[in-house]
Amino acid sequence: MYMGSTSSNKPLNLKKEIRPTFSTSLTTNSSHNGSNKQVNIPETEAEFMARYSALHVERNKHIKQMCQLHRNKITKMTAKPILLVNEKHKMVYCQTPKVATDSWARIMLVLAGKTKYNDVMKMTHMQVTAAWKKQVKYLSSFPVKKQNEILKTYTTFMFVRNPFSRLLSAYNDKFNPEQKSHGPFQGIYDTIWSRFRSNKQDKSKKVQFEDFLNFVIDVKLAIMSN
């Protein structure tokens, strides 16, 4: 676990004011009463990084094994991922919907140097979306030779999220029945209500979370709509 703190409201000095500490949790058993107790064991930054590096190696290995095992059941992507490039910092960010995309769009705007941090933080979600689409470069905007060079030499990264949490977030954000309008998702919303609602007697025009899940499970239709 990573923890950092500051002691004042002065401008943040990363080198002087942040005091990161690292620890790992260990569950111990008490022979006295047979109860379990969780304790935090301090570890150095090097130990922390080594432990998490090993963890990510195991996770990547597991992902590759599962993809290989179920490759015939995994649908092919119908569109290329959105890869955003910052040449100054030599980084490529892969967007994954409902995984902090708005937060990272703001960061990419600031790193692009065309929008001030305070101004970015005041933007609405729609303003952020419109801004990064104009000011942040797509990998696909570069010549193919340059794209390959960037992917080989830049730091590339993406973020993942618990898939169940991501589903709930997508429903609340895009298909919540209490919203007056669903924007570009209105067509999908209407499709879910007409074809996937669990209660066919329901005439309220309100898509429930269960209805949304029924839609997602229907992979072919979901991918076609995407």
PDB file of C-alpha atoms in Angstrom:
ATOM      1  CA  MET A   1       0.000   0.000   0.000  1.00  0.00           C
ATOM      2  CA  TYR A   2       1.311   3.483  -0.891  1.00  0.00           C
ATOM      3  CA  MET A   3       0.640   6.399   1.438  1.00  0.00           C
ATOM      4  CA  GLY A   4       1.735  10.031   1.138  1.00  0.00           C
ATOM      5  CA  SER A   5       0.913  13.093   3.201  1.00  0.00           C
ATOM      6  CA  THR A   6       1.658  16.810   3.446  1.00  0.00           C
ATOM      7  CA  SER A   7       1.789  18.923   6.552  1.00  0.00           C
ATOM      8  CA  SER A   8       0.638  22.296   5.225  1.00  0.00           C
ATOM      9  CA  ASN A   9      -1.349  24.095   2.548  1.00  0.00           C
ATOM     10  CA  LYS A  10       1.792  25.470   0.900  1.00  0.00           C
ATOM     11  CA  PRO A  11       2.503  24.643  -2.778  1.00  0.00           C
ATOM     12  CA  LEU A  12       3.467  21.001  -2.952  1.00  0.00           C
ATOM     13  CA  ASN A  13       7.167  20.262  -3.057  1.00  0.00           C
ATOM     14  CA  LEU A  14       7.318  16.620  -4.090  1.00  0.00           C
ATOM     15  CA  LYS A  15      10.886  16.062  -2.899  1.00  0.00           C
ATOM     16  CA  LYS A  16      10.555  17.721   0.500  1.00  0.00           C
ATOM     17  CA  GLU A  17       6.947  17.313   1.589  1.00  0.00           C
ATOM     18  CA  ILE A  18       5.869  13.830   0.515  1.00  0.00           C
ATOM     19  CA  ARG A  19       6.965  11.098   2.854  1.00  0.00           C
ATOM     20  CA  PRO A  20       5.935   7.834   1.181  1.00  0.00           C
ATOM     21  CA  THR A  21       5.809   4.727   3.316  1.00  0.00           C
ATOM     22  CA  PHE A  22       5.247   1.161   2.211  1.00  0.00           C
ATOM     23  CA  SER A  23       3.831  -1.815   4.021  1.00  0.00           C
ATOM     24  CA  THR A  24       2.373  -5.237   3.365  1.00  0.00           C
ATOM     25  CA  SER A  25      -0.413  -6.876   5.352  1.00  0.00           C
ATOM     26  CA  LEU A  26       0.081 -10.214   7.082  1.00  0.00           C
ATOM     27  CA  THR A  27      -2.583 -12.222   8.884  1.00  0.00           C
ATOM     28  CA  THR A  28      -1.319 -13.925  12.020  1.00  0.00           C
ATOM     29  CA  ASN A  29      -2.976 -16.494  14.240  1.00  0.00           C
ATOM     30  CA  SER A  30      -2.966 -16.035  18.001  1.00  0.00           C
ATOM     31  CA  SER A  31      -2.347 -19.261  19.893  1.00  0.00           C
ATOM     32  CA  HIS A  32      -3.843 -17.647  22.973  1.00  0.00           C
ATOM     33  CA  ASN A  33      -7.434 -17.322  21.766  1.00  0.00           C
ATOM     34  CA  GLY A  34      -7.275 -18.740  18.245  1.00  0.00           C
ATOM     35  CA  SER A  35      -8.217 -15.403  16.637  1.00  0.00           C
ATOM     36  CA  ASN A  36      -6.656 -13.947  13.503  1.00  0.00           C
ATOM     37  CA  LYS A  37      -4.992 -10.552  13.549  1.00  0.00           C
ATOM     38  CA  GLN A  38      -3.863  -8.477  10.592  1.00  0.00           C
ATOM     39  CA  VAL A  39      -0.623  -6.543  10.998  1.00  0.00           C
ATOM     40  CA  ASN A  40       1.234  -4.183   8.664  1.00  0.00           C
ATOM     41  CA  ILE A  41       4.881  -4.986   8.086  1.00  0.00           C
ATOM     42  CA  PRO A  42       7.044  -2.028   6.944  1.00  0.00           C
ATOM     43  CA  GLU A  43       9.030  -2.558   3.782  1.00  0.00           C
ATOM     44  CA  THR A  44      11.449  -0.469   1.747  1.00  0.00           C
ATOM     45  CA  GLU A  45      10.511   1.081  -1.577  1.00  0.00           C
ATOM     46  CA  ALA A  46      12.753  -1.429  -3.346  1.00  0.00           C
ATOM     47  CA  GLU A  47      10.983  -4.336  -1.604  1.00  0.00           C
ATOM     48  CA  PHE A  48       7.590  -2.843  -2.460  1.00  0.00           C
ATOM     49  CA  MET A  49       8.495  -2.437  -6.160  1.00  0.00           C
ATOM     50  CA  ALA A  50      10.002  -5.911  -6.333  1.00  0.00           C
ATOM     51  CA  ARG A  51       6.889  -7.468  -4.789  1.00  0.00           C
ATOM     52  CA  TYR A  52       4.515  -5.658  -7.129  1.00  0.00           C
ATOM     53  CA  SER A  53       6.701  -6.328 -10.170  1.00  0.00           C
ATOM     54  CA  ALA A  54       6.535 -10.042  -9.417  1.00  0.00           C
ATOM     55  CA  LEU A  55       2.772  -9.774  -8.914  1.00  0.00           C
ATOM     56  CA  HIS A  56       2.290  -8.110 -12.310  1.00  0.00           C
ATOM     57  CA  VAL A  57       4.465 -10.729 -13.996  1.00  0.00           C
ATOM     58  CA  GLU A  58       2.194 -13.441 -12.580  1.00  0.00           C
ATOM     59  CA  ARG A  59      -0.942 -11.544 -13.624  1.00  0.00           C
ATOM     60  CA  ASN A  60       0.321 -11.064 -17.190  1.00  0.00           C
ATOM     61  CA  LYS A  61       1.264 -14.727 -17.360  1.00  0.00           C
ATOM     62  CA  HIS A  62      -2.232 -15.714 -16.194  1.00  0.00           C
ATOM     63  CA  ILE A  63      -3.879 -13.401 -18.746  1.00  0.00           C
ATOM     64  CA  LYS A  64      -1.825 -14.891 -21.594  1.00  0.00           C
ATOM     65  CA  GLN A  65      -2.705 -18.415 -20.473  1.00  0.00           C
ATOM     66  CA  MET A  66      -6.425 -17.623 -20.315  1.00  0.00           C
ATOM     67  CA  CYS A  67      -6.383 -15.867 -23.699  1.00  0.00           C
ATOM     68  CA  GLN A  68      -4.625 -18.869 -25.222  1.00  0.00           C
ATOM     69  CA  LEU A  69      -7.044 -21.305 -23.579  1.00  0.00           C
ATOM     70  CA  HIS A  70     -10.187 -19.414 -24.596  1.00  0.00           C
ATOM     71  CA  ARG A  71      -8.979 -17.807 -27.821  1.00  0.00           C
ATOM     72  CA  ASN A  72     -11.844 -19.326 -29.844  1.00  0.00           C
ATOM     73  CA  LYS A  73     -14.405 -17.780 -27.496  1.00  0.00           C
ATOM     74  CA  ILE A  74     -12.875 -14.297 -27.381  1.00  0.00           C
ATOM     75  CA  THR A  75     -14.430 -11.990 -29.940  1.00  0.00           C
ATOM     76  CA  LYS A  76     -12.130  -9.985 -32.192  1.00  0.00           C
ATOM     77  CA  MET A  77     -11.955  -6.241 -31.750  1.00  0.00           C
ATOM     78  CA  THR A  78     -14.045  -4.337 -34.270  1.00  0.00           C
ATOM     79  CA  ALA A  79     -12.174  -1.070 -33.714  1.00  0.00           C
ATOM     80  CA  LYS A  80      -8.625  -0.066 -32.833  1.00  0.00           C
ATOM     81  CA  PRO A  81      -7.986   1.141 -29.274  1.00  0.00           C
ATOM     82  CA  ILE A  82      -7.696   4.870 -28.624  1.00  0.00           C
ATOM     83  CA  LEU A  83      -4.006   5.588 -28.041  1.00  0.00           C
ATOM     84  CA  LEU A  84      -3.098   9.114 -26.939  1.00  0.00           C
ATOM     85  CA  VAL A  85       0.475  10.352 -27.371  1.00  0.00           C
ATOM     86  CA  ASN A  86       2.567  12.911 -25.528  1.00  0.00           C
ATOM     87  CA  GLU A  87       5.829  13.428 -27.407  1.00  0.00           C
ATOM     88  CA  LYS A  88       7.485  15.641 -24.777  1.00  0.00           C
ATOM     89  CA  HIS A  89       7.210  12.973 -22.071  1.00  0.00           C
ATOM     90  CA  LYS A  90       7.453  10.064 -24.543  1.00  0.00           C
ATOM     91  CA  MET A  91       4.312   8.322 -23.308  1.00  0.00           C
ATOM     92  CA  VAL A  92       1.339   6.558 -24.886  1.00  0.00           C
ATOM     93  CA  TYR A  93      -1.894   6.177 -22.937  1.00  0.00           C
ATOM     94  CA  CYS A  94      -4.471   3.567 -23.968  1.00  0.00           C
ATOM     95  CA  GLN A  95      -8.009   4.653 -23.109  1.00  0.00           C
ATOM     96  CA  THR A  96     -10.371   2.082 -21.625  1.00  0.00           C
ATOM     97  CA  PRO A  97     -13.963   3.337 -21.218  1.00  0.00           C
ATOM     98  CA  LYS A  98     -15.142   3.666 -17.602  1.00  0.00           C
ATOM     99  CA  VAL A  99     -11.616   3.321 -16.228  1.00  0.00           C
ATOM    100  CA  ALA A 100     -10.668   6.884 -15.181  1.00  0.00           C
ATOM    101  CA  THR A 101     -10.753   8.138 -18.779  1.00  0.00           C
ATOM    102  CA  ASP A 102     -12.021  11.576 -17.759  1.00  0.00           C
ATOM    103  CA  SER A 103      -9.300  11.998 -15.145  1.00  0.00           C
ATOM    104  CA  TRP A 104      -6.570  10.938 -17.530  1.00  0.00           C
ATOM    105  CA  ALA A 105      -7.965  13.107 -20.324  1.00  0.00           C
ATOM    106  CA  ARG A 106      -7.474  16.070 -17.981  1.00  0.00           C
ATOM    107  CA  ILE A 107      -3.913  14.951 -17.228  1.00  0.00           C
ATOM    108  CA  MET A 108      -3.100  14.555 -20.926  1.00  0.00           C
ATOM    109  CA  LEU A 109      -4.466  18.045 -21.586  1.00  0.00           C
ATOM    110  CA  VAL A 110      -2.189  19.542 -18.948  1.00  0.00           C
ATOM    111  CA  LEU A 111       0.821  17.568 -20.206  1.00  0.00           C
ATOM    112  CA  ALA A 112       0.106  18.805 -23.736  1.00  0.00           C
ATOM    113  CA  GLY A 113       0.850  22.281 -22.374  1.00  0.00           C
ATOM    114  CA  LYS A 114      -2.096  23.986 -24.052  1.00  0.00           C
ATOM    115  CA  THR A 115      -4.428  24.139 -21.056  1.00  0.00           C
ATOM    116  CA  LYS A 116      -3.636  25.237 -17.495  1.00  0.00           C
ATOM    117  CA  TYR A 117      -4.315  22.841 -14.637  1.00  0.00           C
ATOM    118  CA  ASN A 118      -6.816  25.123 -12.854  1.00  0.00           C
ATOM    119  CA  ASP A 119      -8.748  25.657 -16.084  1.00  0.00           C
ATOM    120  CA  VAL A 120      -8.854  21.930 -16.801  1.00  0.00           C
ATOM    121  CA  MET A 121     -10.211  21.125 -13.347  1.00  0.00           C
ATOM    122  CA  LYS A 122     -13.093  23.545 -13.886  1.00  0.00           C
ATOM    123  CA  MET A 123     -14.165  21.893 -17.141  1.00  0.00           C
ATOM    124  CA  THR A 124     -17.244  19.712 -17.416  1.00  0.00           C
ATOM    125  CA  HIS A 125     -16.969  16.171 -18.758  1.00  0.00           C
ATOM    126  CA  MET A 126     -18.215  17.273 -22.198  1.00  0.00           C
ATOM    127  CA  GLN A 127     -15.748  20.180 -22.304  1.00  0.00           C
ATOM    128  CA  VAL A 128     -12.875  17.856 -21.403  1.00  0.00           C
ATOM    129  CA  THR A 129     -13.882  15.412 -24.129  1.00  0.00           C
ATOM    130  CA  ALA A 130     -14.074  18.162 -26.747  1.00  0.00           C
ATOM    131  CA  ALA A 131     -10.725  19.617 -25.636  1.00  0.00           C
ATOM    132  CA  TRP A 132      -8.618  16.464 -25.628  1.00  0.00           C
ATOM    133  CA  LYS A 133      -9.955  15.423 -29.033  1.00  0.00           C
ATOM    134  CA  LYS A 134      -8.546  18.672 -30.436  1.00  0.00           C
ATOM    135  CA  GLN A 135      -5.389  19.150 -28.368  1.00  0.00           C
ATOM    136  CA  VAL A 136      -4.049  15.659 -27.632  1.00  0.00           C
ATOM    137  CA  LYS A 137      -2.509  13.663 -30.476  1.00  0.00           C
ATOM    138  CA  TYR A 138      -3.784  10.239 -31.477  1.00  0.00           C
ATOM    139  CA  LEU A 139      -1.204   7.593 -32.334  1.00  0.00           C
ATOM    140  CA  SER A 140      -3.134   7.030 -35.571  1.00  0.00           C
ATOM    141  CA  SER A 141      -2.433  10.656 -36.617  1.00  0.00           C
ATOM    142  CA  PHE A 142       1.258   9.829 -37.135  1.00  0.00           C
ATOM    143  CA  PRO A 143       2.706   8.123 -40.240  1.00  0.00           C
ATOM    144  CA  VAL A 144       2.881   4.339 -39.882  1.00  0.00           C
ATOM    145  CA  LYS A 145       6.694   4.358 -39.589  1.00  0.00           C
ATOM    146  CA  LYS A 146       6.500   6.918 -36.780  1.00  0.00           C
ATOM    147  CA  GLN A 147       3.734   4.932 -35.039  1.00  0.00           C
ATOM    148  CA  ASN A 148       5.964   1.856 -34.914  1.00  0.00           C
ATOM    149  CA  GLU A 149       8.859   3.934 -33.604  1.00  0.00           C
ATOM    150  CA  ILE A 150       6.676   5.435 -30.868  1.00  0.00           C
ATOM    151  CA  LEU A 151       5.363   2.055 -29.739  1.00  0.00           C
ATOM    152  CA  LYS A 152       8.895   0.668 -29.533  1.00  0.00           C
ATOM    153  CA  THR A 153      10.514   3.574 -27.704  1.00  0.00           C
ATOM    154  CA  TYR A 154       7.812   5.325 -25.632  1.00  0.00           C
ATOM    155  CA  THR A 155       6.375   4.247 -22.299  1.00  0.00           C
ATOM    156  CA  THR A 156       2.948   2.723 -22.966  1.00  0.00           C
ATOM    157  CA  PHE A 157       0.372   2.225 -20.249  1.00  0.00           C
ATOM    158  CA  MET A 158      -3.285   1.576 -19.526  1.00  0.00           C
ATOM    159  CA  PHE A 159      -5.500   1.023 -16.494  1.00  0.00           C
ATOM    160  CA  VAL A 160      -7.955  -1.749 -15.678  1.00  0.00           C
ATOM    161  CA  ARG A 161     -10.865  -1.992 -13.277  1.00  0.00           C
ATOM    162  CA  ASN A 162     -12.948  -4.667 -11.597  1.00  0.00           C
ATOM    163  CA  PRO A 163     -15.307  -5.656 -14.458  1.00  0.00           C
ATOM    164  CA  PHE A 164     -18.376  -5.744 -12.218  1.00  0.00           C
ATOM    165  CA  SER A 165     -17.652  -2.272 -10.879  1.00  0.00           C
ATOM    166  CA  ARG A 166     -17.095  -1.103 -14.448  1.00  0.00           C
ATOM    167  CA  LEU A 167     -20.462  -2.479 -15.554  1.00  0.00           C
ATOM    168  CA  LEU A 168     -22.265  -0.707 -12.736  1.00  0.00           C
ATOM    169  CA  SER A 169     -20.445   2.528 -13.518  1.00  0.00           C
ATOM    170  CA  ALA A 170     -21.388   2.279 -17.200  1.00  0.00           C
ATOM    171  CA  TYR A 171     -25.040   1.748 -16.315  1.00  0.00           C
ATOM    172  CA  ASN A 172     -25.163   4.637 -13.845  1.00  0.00           C
ATOM    173  CA  ASP A 173     -23.363   6.973 -16.212  1.00  0.00           C
ATOM    174  CA  LYS A 174     -24.960   6.098 -19.563  1.00  0.00           C
ATOM    175  CA  PHE A 175     -28.251   4.284 -18.923  1.00  0.00           C
ATOM    176  CA  ASN A 176     -29.603   5.505 -15.599  1.00  0.00           C
ATOM    177  CA  PRO A 177     -33.391   5.742 -16.152  1.00  0.00           C
ATOM    178  CA  GLU A 178     -33.578   8.917 -14.055  1.00  0.00           C
ATOM    179  CA  GLN A 179     -31.580  10.831 -16.659  1.00  0.00           C
ATOM    180  CA  LYS A 180     -33.660  13.054 -18.925  1.00  0.00           C
ATOM    181  CA  SER A 181     -31.515  12.300 -21.954  1.00  0.00           C
ATOM    182  CA  HIS A 182     -28.972   9.623 -22.822  1.00  0.00           C
ATOM    183  CA  GLY A 183     -27.300  11.557 -25.634  1.00  0.00           C
ATOM    184  CA  PRO A 184     -25.543   9.354 -28.206  1.00  0.00           C
ATOM    185  CA  PHE A 185     -26.573   6.277 -26.192  1.00  0.00           C
ATOM    186  CA  GLN A 186     -30.310   6.911 -26.590  1.00  0.00           C
ATOM    187  CA  GLY A 187     -30.574   4.406 -29.448  1.00  0.00           C
ATOM    188  CA  ILE A 188     -28.935   1.674 -27.365  1.00  0.00           C
ATOM    189  CA  TYR A 189     -31.119   2.624 -24.388  1.00  0.00           C
ATOM    190  CA  ASP A 190     -34.254   2.170 -26.514  1.00  0.00           C
ATOM    191  CA  THR A 191     -32.942  -1.153 -27.845  1.00  0.00           C
ATOM    192  CA  ILE A 192     -32.298  -2.461 -24.329  1.00  0.00           C
ATOM    193  CA  TRP A 193     -35.788  -1.456 -23.189  1.00  0.00           C
ATOM    194  CA  SER A 194     -37.553  -2.969 -26.195  1.00  0.00           C
ATOM    195  CA  ARG A 195     -35.559  -6.205 -26.489  1.00  0.00           C
ATOM    196  CA  PHE A 196     -33.906  -6.995 -23.165  1.00  0.00           C
ATOM    197  CA  ARG A 197     -36.122  -5.809 -20.330  1.00  0.00           C
ATOM    198  CA  SER A 198     -36.903  -8.589 -17.875  1.00  0.00           C
ATOM    199  CA  ASN A 199     -40.423  -7.383 -17.139  1.00  0.00           C
ATOM    200  CA  LYS A 200     -42.241  -7.278 -20.481  1.00  0.00           C
ATOM    201  CA  GLN A 201     -45.304  -5.838 -18.757  1.00  0.00           C
ATOM    202  CA  ASP A 202     -43.351  -2.786 -17.672  1.00  0.00           C
ATOM    203  CA  LYS A 203     -44.390   0.277 -19.698  1.00  0.00           C
ATOM    204  CA  SER A 204     -42.360   2.829 -17.734  1.00  0.00           C
ATOM    205  CA  LYS A 205     -39.583   3.101 -20.332  1.00  0.00           C
ATOM    206  CA  LYS A 206     -37.044   2.704 -17.520  1.00  0.00           C
ATOM    207  CA  VAL A 207     -34.088   0.415 -18.226  1.00  0.00           C
ATOM    208  CA  GLN A 208     -33.114  -1.489 -15.087  1.00  0.00           C
ATOM    209  CA  PHE A 209     -29.603  -2.734 -14.306  1.00  0.00           C
ATOM    210  CA  GLU A 210     -30.734  -6.321 -14.949  1.00  0.00           C
ATOM    211  CA  ASP A 211     -31.922  -5.278 -18.418  1.00  0.00           C
ATOM    212  CA  PHE A 212     -28.530  -3.699 -19.131  1.00  0.00           C
ATOM    213  CA  LEU A 213     -26.781  -6.928 -18.093  1.00  0.00           C
ATOM    214  CA  ASN A 214     -29.027  -8.954 -20.412  1.00  0.00           C
ATOM    215  CA  PHE A 215     -27.916  -6.681 -23.228  1.00  0.00           C
ATOM    216  CA  VAL A 216     -24.216  -7.019 -22.373  1.00  0.00           C
ATOM    217  CA  ILE A 217     -24.498 -10.804 -22.213  1.00  0.00           C
ATOM    218  CA  ASP A 218     -25.792 -10.783 -25.761  1.00  0.00           C
ATOM    219  CA  VAL A 219     -22.241 -10.305 -27.025  1.00  0.00           C
ATOM    220  CA  LYS A 220     -22.960 -10.094 -30.733  1.00  0.00           C
ATOM    221  CA  LEU A 221     -25.516  -7.319 -30.394  1.00  0.00           C
ATOM    222  CA  ALA A 222     -23.395  -5.481 -27.836  1.00  0.00           C
ATOM    223  CA  ILE A 223     -20.327  -5.490 -30.090  1.00  0.00           C
ATOM    224  CA  MET A 224     -22.387  -4.464 -33.118  1.00  0.00           C
ATOM    225  CA  SER A 225     -23.796  -1.522 -31.167  1.00  0.00           C
ATOM    226  CA  ASN A 226     -20.337  -0.575 -29.934  1.00  0.00           C
TER     227      ASN A 226
END
